[in-house]
Amino acid sequence: MLRAVASSARQVREAFRASGEAGLPGLRGRPRAIVVAGMGGSGIAGDVLAAICGNGCPVPIATVRSHRLPGWVGAADLVFAVSCSGRTEETLAAATEAVRRGASLVAVGAAGSPLHDIAVQASAPFVAVEAAAGQPRATLWGLTIPLIVAAEALGLAKVGPDGYEAAAKVLEDIAHRCRPGSESFINPGKTLALELAGTVPMIWGTSPLTATVAYRLACQLNENAKYPAVHGELPEAGHNQIVALDGPLARRDVFADEESVRMRLVMVRDADEHPRVARRREVAVALAEERGVRVSEIAAEGLSPLERLATAVGLADYASVYLALGYSLDPTPVSAIEELKAEIAREF
């Protein structure tokens, strides 16, 4: 899995090139709405697309993580069907429904898969990807870049060829700083993993972009480290999740066992956060520290939304793998997911 995470920069470059070969830069017109159909590590591509397009995007972007498309989806809309394997049951159902309703379709997944067949039959663009480490979550950039390229062609995002290369270079830099041979005190991935070990992380983003990173980190901790995590976004988290700071995992008791599990607040900061949200972040951190809850910070930095996303996601991915290795766990298998799928398959 470490090798797969280290391939992130290559994924960006290869996906950008594959998107061009699939004709995505030639897309024209503006859809009424965009729907991204996908599950798990493929479905997060929709969240990333919405984060890159930003609040100023003139059309709504909805991510569907189920078999059924919303009732309003029709011929005026664009549906991205994203499945790393090209065989995900829910995504295939959504793609088939999109074609039936006359919506435009763009598909991203494995070549020669059922999803590929649907795209060919619908004369829809298809971008082939190869799963890194055999897992969708390790192929985030390969699955996401085609959507961003398409959105840019439709006038919904602004990245430019230099922007994709800049993001790739950011990911290369993170791979160097988080390399396995780097000592923990200078390796930000290992440092964050050590901070998270033995805690229940409550991960907050301070903008829609870093909220996507918070969700990504929580899912990566779940799948790579087999570890629980809670994610949220300010200012909303200040209206509910913050009360967990007064709960049993936050209280510091001088007589408590030092080895007991405690909460850790992880703040994913964005250079473009709203001033009022920035103030809420400062107050939330102070409240946590007053209660003895330790705080970690991840900074999303860069000149563009794609660069900012890359800086934070790159670090989050490495931290999740190092946490798994710290517990002597193999980060690659997802046995519980496979068992669930197998049991369901026997019933249908």
PDB file of N, CA and C in Angstrom, residues 78-163:
ATOM      1  N   LEU A  78     -25.641  15.493 -16.682  1.00  0.00           N
ATOM      2  CA  LEU A  78     -24.446  14.687 -16.951  1.00  0.00           C
ATOM      3  C   LEU A  78     -24.202  13.759 -15.774  1.00  0.00           C
ATOM      4  N   VAL A  79     -24.048  12.480 -16.053  1.00  0.00           N
ATOM      5  CA  VAL A  79     -23.772  11.489 -15.010  1.00  0.00           C
ATOM      6  C   VAL A  79     -22.379  10.909 -15.220  1.00  0.00           C
ATOM      7  N   PHE A  80     -21.542  11.028 -14.195  1.00  0.00           N
ATOM      8  CA  PHE A  80     -20.256  10.337 -14.166  1.00  0.00           C
ATOM      9  C   PHE A  80     -20.462   9.024 -13.415  1.00  0.00           C
ATOM     10  N   ALA A  81     -20.161   7.917 -14.047  1.00  0.00           N
ATOM     11  CA  ALA A  81     -20.208   6.614 -13.376  1.00  0.00           C
ATOM     12  C   ALA A  81     -18.773   6.192 -13.098  1.00  0.00           C
ATOM     13  N   VAL A  82     -18.426   6.072 -11.823  1.00  0.00           N
ATOM     14  CA  VAL A  82     -17.042   5.810 -11.430  1.00  0.00           C
ATOM     15  C   VAL A  82     -16.976   4.514 -10.630  1.00  0.00           C
ATOM     16  N   SER A  83     -16.257   3.545 -11.159  1.00  0.00           N
ATOM     17  CA  SER A  83     -16.059   2.264 -10.468  1.00  0.00           C
ATOM     18  C   SER A  83     -14.690   1.740 -10.853  1.00  0.00           C
ATOM     19  N   CYS A  84     -13.803   1.659  -9.883  1.00  0.00           N
ATOM     20  CA  CYS A  84     -12.434   1.231 -10.175  1.00  0.00           C
ATOM     21  C   CYS A  84     -12.417  -0.148 -10.834  1.00  0.00           C
ATOM     22  N   SER A  85     -13.226  -1.051 -10.328  1.00  0.00           N
ATOM     23  CA  SER A  85     -13.293  -2.398 -10.900  1.00  0.00           C
ATOM     24  C   SER A  85     -14.158  -2.447 -12.145  1.00  0.00           C
ATOM     25  N   GLY A  86     -15.046  -1.467 -12.277  1.00  0.00           N
ATOM     26  CA  GLY A  86     -16.009  -1.495 -13.368  1.00  0.00           C
ATOM     27  C   GLY A  86     -17.118  -2.501 -13.146  1.00  0.00           C
ATOM     28  N   ARG A  87     -17.195  -3.041 -11.928  1.00  0.00           N
ATOM     29  CA  ARG A  87     -18.157  -4.102 -11.629  1.00  0.00           C
ATOM     30  C   ARG A  87     -19.017  -3.793 -10.402  1.00  0.00           C
ATOM     31  N   THR A  88     -18.915  -2.601  -9.867  1.00  0.00           N
ATOM     32  CA  THR A  88     -19.655  -2.275  -8.654  1.00  0.00           C
ATOM     33  C   THR A  88     -21.155  -2.270  -8.930  1.00  0.00           C
ATOM     34  N   GLU A  89     -21.868  -3.087  -8.198  1.00  0.00           N
ATOM     35  CA  GLU A  89     -23.302  -3.312  -8.435  1.00  0.00           C
ATOM     36  C   GLU A  89     -24.100  -2.009  -8.489  1.00  0.00           C
ATOM     37  N   GLU A  90     -23.898  -1.168  -7.477  1.00  0.00           N
ATOM     38  CA  GLU A  90     -24.684   0.058  -7.393  1.00  0.00           C
ATOM     39  C   GLU A  90     -24.382   1.010  -8.550  1.00  0.00           C
ATOM     40  N   THR A  91     -23.102   1.115  -8.906  1.00  0.00           N
ATOM     41  CA  THR A  91     -22.706   2.032  -9.975  1.00  0.00           C
ATOM     42  C   THR A  91     -23.206   1.560 -11.329  1.00  0.00           C
ATOM     43  N   LEU A  92     -23.168   0.264 -11.565  1.00  0.00           N
ATOM     44  CA  LEU A  92     -23.693  -0.275 -12.821  1.00  0.00           C
ATOM     45  C   LEU A  92     -25.188   0.010 -12.946  1.00  0.00           C
ATOM     46  N   ALA A  93     -25.910  -0.133 -11.841  1.00  0.00           N
ATOM     47  CA  ALA A  93     -27.347   0.150 -11.867  1.00  0.00           C
ATOM     48  C   ALA A  93     -27.602   1.620 -12.173  1.00  0.00           C
ATOM     49  N   ALA A  94     -26.826   2.508 -11.550  1.00  0.00           N
ATOM     50  CA  ALA A  94     -27.002   3.946 -11.783  1.00  0.00           C
ATOM     51  C   ALA A  94     -26.644   4.324 -13.214  1.00  0.00           C
ATOM     52  N   ALA A  95     -25.562   3.738 -13.746  1.00  0.00           N
ATOM     53  CA  ALA A  95     -25.154   4.038 -15.121  1.00  0.00           C
ATOM     54  C   ALA A  95     -26.216   3.574 -16.114  1.00  0.00           C
ATOM     55  N   THR A  96     -26.755   2.394 -15.891  1.00  0.00           N
ATOM     56  CA  THR A  96     -27.804   1.869 -16.765  1.00  0.00           C
ATOM     57  C   THR A  96     -29.033   2.767 -16.733  1.00  0.00           C
ATOM     58  N   GLU A  97     -29.379   3.231 -15.537  1.00  0.00           N
ATOM     59  CA  GLU A  97     -30.536   4.116 -15.392  1.00  0.00           C
ATOM     60  C   GLU A  97     -30.287   5.460 -16.066  1.00  0.00           C
ATOM     61  N   ALA A  98     -29.051   5.969 -15.976  1.00  0.00           N
ATOM     62  CA  ALA A  98     -28.719   7.240 -16.624  1.00  0.00           C
ATOM     63  C   ALA A  98     -28.924   7.149 -18.131  1.00  0.00           C
ATOM     64  N   VAL A  99     -28.466   6.060 -18.711  1.00  0.00           N
ATOM     65  CA  VAL A  99     -28.630   5.864 -20.157  1.00  0.00           C
ATOM     66  C   VAL A  99     -30.112   5.748 -20.510  1.00  0.00           C
ATOM     67  N   ARG A 100     -30.863   5.025 -19.705  1.00  0.00           N
ATOM     68  CA  ARG A 100     -32.297   4.844 -19.975  1.00  0.00           C
ATOM     69  C   ARG A 100     -33.032   6.177 -19.965  1.00  0.00           C
ATOM     70  N   ARG A 101     -32.614   7.074 -19.073  1.00  0.00           N
ATOM     71  CA  ARG A 101     -33.286   8.373 -18.973  1.00  0.00           C
ATOM     72  C   ARG A 101     -32.776   9.389 -19.994  1.00  0.00           C
ATOM     73  N   GLY A 102     -31.756   9.039 -20.740  1.00  0.00           N
ATOM     74  CA  GLY A 102     -31.246   9.949 -21.756  1.00  0.00           C
ATOM     75  C   GLY A 102     -30.224  10.943 -21.261  1.00  0.00           C
ATOM     76  N   ALA A 103     -29.718  10.760 -20.045  1.00  0.00           N
ATOM     77  CA  ALA A 103     -28.686  11.654 -19.522  1.00  0.00           C
ATOM     78  C   ALA A 103     -27.366  11.392 -20.234  1.00  0.00           C
ATOM     79  N   SER A 104     -26.516  12.407 -20.312  1.00  0.00           N
ATOM     80  CA  SER A 104     -25.169  12.213 -20.847  1.00  0.00           C
ATOM     81  C   SER A 104     -24.372  11.388 -19.848  1.00  0.00           C
ATOM     82  N   LEU A 105     -23.504  10.518 -20.344  1.00  0.00           N
ATOM     83  CA  LEU A 105     -22.739   9.621 -19.477  1.00  0.00           C
ATOM     84  C   LEU A 105     -21.255   9.726 -19.778  1.00  0.00           C
ATOM     85  N   VAL A 106     -20.458   9.784 -18.727  1.00  0.00           N
ATOM     86  CA  VAL A 106     -19.005   9.620 -18.807  1.00  0.00           C
ATOM     87  C   VAL A 106     -18.647   8.558 -17.781  1.00  0.00           C
ATOM     88  N   ALA A 107     -17.911   7.541 -18.186  1.00  0.00           N
ATOM     89  CA  ALA A 107     -17.593   6.436 -17.279  1.00  0.00           C
ATOM     90  C   ALA A 107     -16.091   6.329 -17.056  1.00  0.00           C
ATOM     91  N   VAL A 108     -15.725   5.969 -15.831  1.00  0.00           N
ATOM     92  CA  VAL A 108     -14.328   5.786 -15.449  1.00  0.00           C
ATOM     93  C   VAL A 108     -14.217   4.460 -14.715  1.00  0.00           C
ATOM     94  N   GLY A 109     -13.332   3.578 -15.182  1.00  0.00           N
ATOM     95  CA  GLY A 109     -13.196   2.282 -14.532  1.00  0.00           C
ATOM     96  C   GLY A 109     -12.248   1.370 -15.280  1.00  0.00           C
ATOM     97  N   ALA A 110     -12.335   0.094 -14.987  1.00  0.00           N
ATOM     98  CA  ALA A 110     -11.428  -0.888 -15.579  1.00  0.00           C
ATOM     99  C   ALA A 110     -11.829  -1.203 -17.016  1.00  0.00           C
ATOM    100  N   ALA A 111     -10.831  -1.298 -17.877  1.00  0.00           N
ATOM    101  CA  ALA A 111     -11.079  -1.668 -19.270  1.00  0.00           C
ATOM    102  C   ALA A 111     -11.637  -3.084 -19.345  1.00  0.00           C
ATOM    103  N   GLY A 112     -12.566  -3.313 -20.269  1.00  0.00           N
ATOM    104  CA  GLY A 112     -13.138  -4.638 -20.450  1.00  0.00           C
ATOM    105  C   GLY A 112     -14.152  -5.043 -19.404  1.00  0.00           C
ATOM    106  N   SER A 113     -14.566  -4.106 -18.570  1.00  0.00           N
ATOM    107  CA  SER A 113     -15.507  -4.394 -17.489  1.00  0.00           C
ATOM    108  C   SER A 113     -16.944  -4.167 -17.954  1.00  0.00           C
ATOM    109  N   PRO A 114     -17.921  -4.587 -17.146  1.00  0.00           N
ATOM    110  CA  PRO A 114     -19.319  -4.290 -17.479  1.00  0.00           C
ATOM    111  C   PRO A 114     -19.597  -2.796 -17.629  1.00  0.00           C
ATOM    112  N   LEU A 115     -18.929  -1.959 -16.833  1.00  0.00           N
ATOM    113  CA  LEU A 115     -19.115  -0.513 -16.973  1.00  0.00           C
ATOM    114  C   LEU A 115     -18.603  -0.038 -18.326  1.00  0.00           C
ATOM    115  N   HIS A 116     -17.482  -0.591 -18.754  1.00  0.00           N
ATOM    116  CA  HIS A 116     -16.941  -0.276 -20.081  1.00  0.00           C
ATOM    117  C   HIS A 116     -17.963  -0.649 -21.152  1.00  0.00           C
ATOM    118  N   ASP A 117     -18.593  -1.797 -20.999  1.00  0.00           N
ATOM    119  CA  ASP A 117     -19.592  -2.245 -21.971  1.00  0.00           C
ATOM    120  C   ASP A 117     -20.773  -1.274 -22.042  1.00  0.00           C
ATOM    121  N   ILE A 118     -21.221  -0.809 -20.886  1.00  0.00           N
ATOM    122  CA  ILE A 118     -22.340   0.143 -20.857  1.00  0.00           C
ATOM    123  C   ILE A 118     -21.963   1.418 -21.601  1.00  0.00           C
ATOM    124  N   ALA A 119     -20.734   1.908 -21.359  1.00  0.00           N
ATOM    125  CA  ALA A 119     -20.285   3.129 -22.026  1.00  0.00           C
ATOM    126  C   ALA A 119     -20.207   2.941 -23.539  1.00  0.00           C
ATOM    127  N   VAL A 120     -19.683   1.807 -23.964  1.00  0.00           N
ATOM    128  CA  VAL A 120     -19.570   1.537 -25.407  1.00  0.00           C
ATOM    129  C   VAL A 120     -20.950   1.490 -26.053  1.00  0.00           C
ATOM    130  N   GLN A 121     -21.881   0.797 -25.414  1.00  0.00           N
ATOM    131  CA  GLN A 121     -23.237   0.682 -25.958  1.00  0.00           C
ATOM    132  C   GLN A 121     -23.934   2.033 -26.028  1.00  0.00           C
ATOM    133  N   ALA A 122     -23.583   2.937 -25.105  1.00  0.00           N
ATOM    134  CA  ALA A 122     -24.201   4.263 -25.079  1.00  0.00           C
ATOM    135  C   ALA A 122     -23.403   5.292 -25.880  1.00  0.00           C
ATOM    136  N   SER A 123     -22.307   4.850 -26.515  1.00  0.00           N
ATOM    137  CA  SER A 123     -21.405   5.766 -27.245  1.00  0.00           C
ATOM    138  C   SER A 123     -20.930   6.891 -26.335  1.00  0.00           C
ATOM    139  N   ALA A 124     -20.635   6.540 -25.096  1.00  0.00           N
ATOM    140  CA  ALA A 124     -20.214   7.512 -24.089  1.00  0.00           C
ATOM    141  C   ALA A 124     -18.706   7.446 -23.879  1.00  0.00           C
ATOM    142  N   PRO A 125     -18.076   8.558 -23.530  1.00  0.00           N
ATOM    143  CA  PRO A 125     -16.638   8.540 -23.238  1.00  0.00           C
ATOM    144  C   PRO A 125     -16.329   7.596 -22.079  1.00  0.00           C
ATOM    145  N   PHE A 126     -15.217   6.887 -22.196  1.00  0.00           N
ATOM    146  CA  PHE A 126     -14.784   5.967 -21.141  1.00  0.00           C
ATOM    147  C   PHE A 126     -13.293   6.158 -20.909  1.00  0.00           C
ATOM    148  N   VAL A 127     -12.916   6.350 -19.651  1.00  0.00           N
ATOM    149  CA  VAL A 127     -11.509   6.484 -19.274  1.00  0.00           C
ATOM    150  C   VAL A 127     -11.115   5.240 -18.489  1.00  0.00           C
ATOM    151  N   ALA A 128     -10.152   4.503 -19.005  1.00  0.00           N
ATOM    152  CA  ALA A 128      -9.710   3.269 -18.354  1.00  0.00           C
ATOM    153  C   ALA A 128      -8.675   3.579 -17.281  1.00  0.00           C
ATOM    154  N   VAL A 129      -8.827   2.948 -16.121  1.00  0.00           N
ATOM    155  CA  VAL A 129      -7.860   3.084 -15.040  1.00  0.00           C
ATOM    156  C   VAL A 129      -7.480   1.696 -14.552  1.00  0.00           C
ATOM    157  N   GLU A 130      -6.295   1.603 -13.990  1.00  0.00           N
ATOM    158  CA  GLU A 130      -5.825   0.355 -13.390  1.00  0.00           C
ATOM    159  C   GLU A 130      -5.691   0.570 -11.899  1.00  0.00           C
ATOM    160  N   ALA A 131      -6.330  -0.274 -11.110  1.00  0.00           N
ATOM    161  CA  ALA A 131      -6.359  -0.090  -9.665  1.00  0.00           C
ATOM    162  C   ALA A 131      -4.972  -0.225  -9.057  1.00  0.00           C
ATOM    163  N   ALA A 132      -4.546   0.795  -8.314  1.00  0.00           N
ATOM    164  CA  ALA A 132      -3.289   0.722  -7.575  1.00  0.00           C
ATOM    165  C   ALA A 132      -3.493  -0.202  -6.385  1.00  0.00           C
ATOM    166  N   ALA A 133      -2.591  -1.160  -6.212  1.00  0.00           N
ATOM    167  CA  ALA A 133      -2.674  -2.143  -5.124  1.00  0.00           C
ATOM    168  C   ALA A 133      -3.985  -2.914  -5.166  1.00  0.00           C
ATOM    169  N   GLY A 134      -4.667  -2.879  -6.318  1.00  0.00           N
ATOM    170  CA  GLY A 134      -5.924  -3.599  -6.445  1.00  0.00           C
ATOM    171  C   GLY A 134      -7.064  -2.988  -5.661  1.00  0.00           C
ATOM    172  N   GLN A 135      -6.916  -1.733  -5.197  1.00  0.00           N
ATOM    173  CA  GLN A 135      -7.915  -1.128  -4.330  1.00  0.00           C
ATOM    174  C   GLN A 135      -8.333   0.245  -4.853  1.00  0.00           C
ATOM    175  N   PRO A 136      -9.640   0.531  -4.885  1.00  0.00           N
ATOM    176  CA  PRO A 136     -10.105   1.845  -5.344  1.00  0.00           C
ATOM    177  C   PRO A 136      -9.542   3.000  -4.526  1.00  0.00           C
ATOM    178  N   ARG A 137      -9.455   2.814  -3.200  1.00  0.00           N
ATOM    179  CA  ARG A 137      -9.009   3.922  -2.358  1.00  0.00           C
ATOM    180  C   ARG A 137      -7.578   4.331  -2.656  1.00  0.00           C
ATOM    181  N   ALA A 138      -6.791   3.406  -3.216  1.00  0.00           N
ATOM    182  CA  ALA A 138      -5.405   3.717  -3.568  1.00  0.00           C
ATOM    183  C   ALA A 138      -5.302   4.319  -4.963  1.00  0.00           C
ATOM    184  N   THR A 139      -6.455   4.487  -5.626  1.00  0.00           N
ATOM    185  CA  THR A 139      -6.483   4.979  -7.002  1.00  0.00           C
ATOM    186  C   THR A 139      -7.258   6.289  -7.073  1.00  0.00           C
ATOM    187  N   LEU A 140      -7.275   7.039  -5.983  1.00  0.00           N
ATOM    188  CA  LEU A 140      -8.060   8.275  -5.906  1.00  0.00           C
ATOM    189  C   LEU A 140      -7.796   9.199  -7.085  1.00  0.00           C
ATOM    190  N   TRP A 141      -6.525   9.438  -7.381  1.00  0.00           N
ATOM    191  CA  TRP A 141      -6.192  10.423  -8.411  1.00  0.00           C
ATOM    192  C   TRP A 141      -6.514   9.901  -9.802  1.00  0.00           C
ATOM    193  N   GLY A 142      -6.312   8.627 -10.022  1.00  0.00           N
ATOM    194  CA  GLY A 142      -6.655   8.056 -11.318  1.00  0.00           C
ATOM    195  C   GLY A 142      -8.145   8.120 -11.601  1.00  0.00           C
ATOM    196  N   LEU A 143      -8.962   8.022 -10.553  1.00  0.00           N
ATOM    197  CA  LEU A 143     -10.408   8.057 -10.710  1.00  0.00           C
ATOM    198  C   LEU A 143     -10.960   9.475 -10.759  1.00  0.00           C
ATOM    199  N   THR A 144     -10.261  10.408 -10.123  1.00  0.00           N
ATOM    200  CA  THR A 144     -10.790  11.761  -9.956  1.00  0.00           C
ATOM    201  C   THR A 144     -10.376  12.726 -11.062  1.00  0.00           C
ATOM    202  N   ILE A 145      -9.132  12.635 -11.512  1.00  0.00           N
ATOM    203  CA  ILE A 145      -8.636  13.588 -12.507  1.00  0.00           C
ATOM    204  C   ILE A 145      -9.508  13.630 -13.762  1.00  0.00           C
ATOM    205  N   PRO A 146      -9.988  12.488 -14.293  1.00  0.00           N
ATOM    206  CA  PRO A 146     -10.854  12.576 -15.478  1.00  0.00           C
ATOM    207  C   PRO A 146     -12.104  13.428 -15.255  1.00  0.00           C
ATOM    208  N   LEU A 147     -12.676  13.367 -14.061  1.00  0.00           N
ATOM    209  CA  LEU A 147     -13.861  14.174 -13.770  1.00  0.00           C
ATOM    210  C   LEU A 147     -13.518  15.655 -13.783  1.00  0.00           C
ATOM    211  N   ILE A 148     -12.354  15.990 -13.233  1.00  0.00           N
ATOM    212  CA  ILE A 148     -11.941  17.393 -13.197  1.00  0.00           C
ATOM    213  C   ILE A 148     -11.645  17.904 -14.600  1.00  0.00           C
ATOM    214  N   VAL A 149     -10.994  17.077 -15.417  1.00  0.00           N
ATOM    215  CA  VAL A 149     -10.715  17.461 -16.807  1.00  0.00           C
ATOM    216  C   VAL A 149     -12.023  17.722 -17.549  1.00  0.00           C
ATOM    217  N   ALA A 150     -13.009  16.844 -17.361  1.00  0.00           N
ATOM    218  CA  ALA A 150     -14.305  17.023 -18.018  1.00  0.00           C
ATOM    219  C   ALA A 150     -14.993  18.292 -17.532  1.00  0.00           C
ATOM    220  N   ALA A 151     -14.960  18.523 -16.221  1.00  0.00           N
ATOM    221  CA  ALA A 151     -15.594  19.722 -15.670  1.00  0.00           C
ATOM    222  C   ALA A 151     -14.927  20.988 -16.194  1.00  0.00           C
ATOM    223  N   GLU A 152     -13.613  20.934 -16.351  1.00  0.00           N
ATOM    224  CA  GLU A 152     -12.901  22.095 -16.885  1.00  0.00           C
ATOM    225  C   GLU A 152     -13.310  22.360 -18.328  1.00  0.00           C
ATOM    226  N   ALA A 153     -13.468  21.309 -19.114  1.00  0.00           N
ATOM    227  CA  ALA A 153     -13.892  21.468 -20.509  1.00  0.00           C
ATOM    228  C   ALA A 153     -15.278  22.097 -20.595  1.00  0.00           C
ATOM    229  N   LEU A 154     -16.111  21.836 -19.597  1.00  0.00           N
ATOM    230  CA  LEU A 154     -17.474  22.368 -19.569  1.00  0.00           C
ATOM    231  C   LEU A 154     -17.544  23.743 -18.916  1.00  0.00           C
ATOM    232  N   GLY A 155     -16.396  24.291 -18.538  1.00  0.00           N
ATOM    233  CA  GLY A 155     -16.358  25.615 -17.939  1.00  0.00           C
ATOM    234  C   GLY A 155     -16.754  25.657 -16.482  1.00  0.00           C
ATOM    235  N   LEU A 156     -16.664  24.528 -15.793  1.00  0.00           N
ATOM    236  CA  LEU A 156     -17.089  24.447 -14.398  1.00  0.00           C
ATOM    237  C   LEU A 156     -15.921  24.441 -13.419  1.00  0.00           C
ATOM    238  N   ALA A 157     -14.717  24.290 -13.918  1.00  0.00           N
ATOM    239  CA  ALA A 157     -13.514  24.298 -13.079  1.00  0.00           C
ATOM    240  C   ALA A 157     -12.396  24.957 -13.872  1.00  0.00           C
ATOM    241  N   LYS A 158     -11.416  25.481 -13.150  1.00  0.00           N
ATOM    242  CA  LYS A 158     -10.280  26.120 -13.803  1.00  0.00           C
ATOM    243  C   LYS A 158      -8.998  25.586 -13.175  1.00  0.00           C
ATOM    244  N   VAL A 159      -8.302  24.750 -13.925  1.00  0.00           N
ATOM    245  CA  VAL A 159      -7.060  24.149 -13.436  1.00  0.00           C
ATOM    246  C   VAL A 159      -5.915  24.439 -14.394  1.00  0.00           C
ATOM    247  N   GLY A 160      -6.076  24.062 -15.656  1.00  0.00           N
ATOM    248  CA  GLY A 160      -5.026  24.265 -16.654  1.00  0.00           C
ATOM    249  C   GLY A 160      -3.983  23.167 -16.586  1.00  0.00           C
ATOM    250  N   PRO A 161      -3.304  22.899 -17.707  1.00  0.00           N
ATOM    251  CA  PRO A 161      -2.282  21.837 -17.733  1.00  0.00           C
ATOM    252  C   PRO A 161      -1.221  22.008 -16.657  1.00  0.00           C
ATOM    253  N   ASP A 162      -0.826  23.247 -16.398  1.00  0.00           N
ATOM    254  CA  ASP A 162       0.188  23.494 -15.367  1.00  0.00           C
ATOM    255  C   ASP A 162      -0.334  23.153 -13.981  1.00  0.00           C
ATOM    256  N   GLY A 163      -1.649  23.280 -13.784  1.00  0.00           N
ATOM    257  CA  GLY A 163      -2.233  22.981 -12.484  1.00  0.00           C
ATOM    258  C   GLY A 163      -2.160  21.509 -12.135  1.00  0.00           C
TER     259      GLY A 163
END
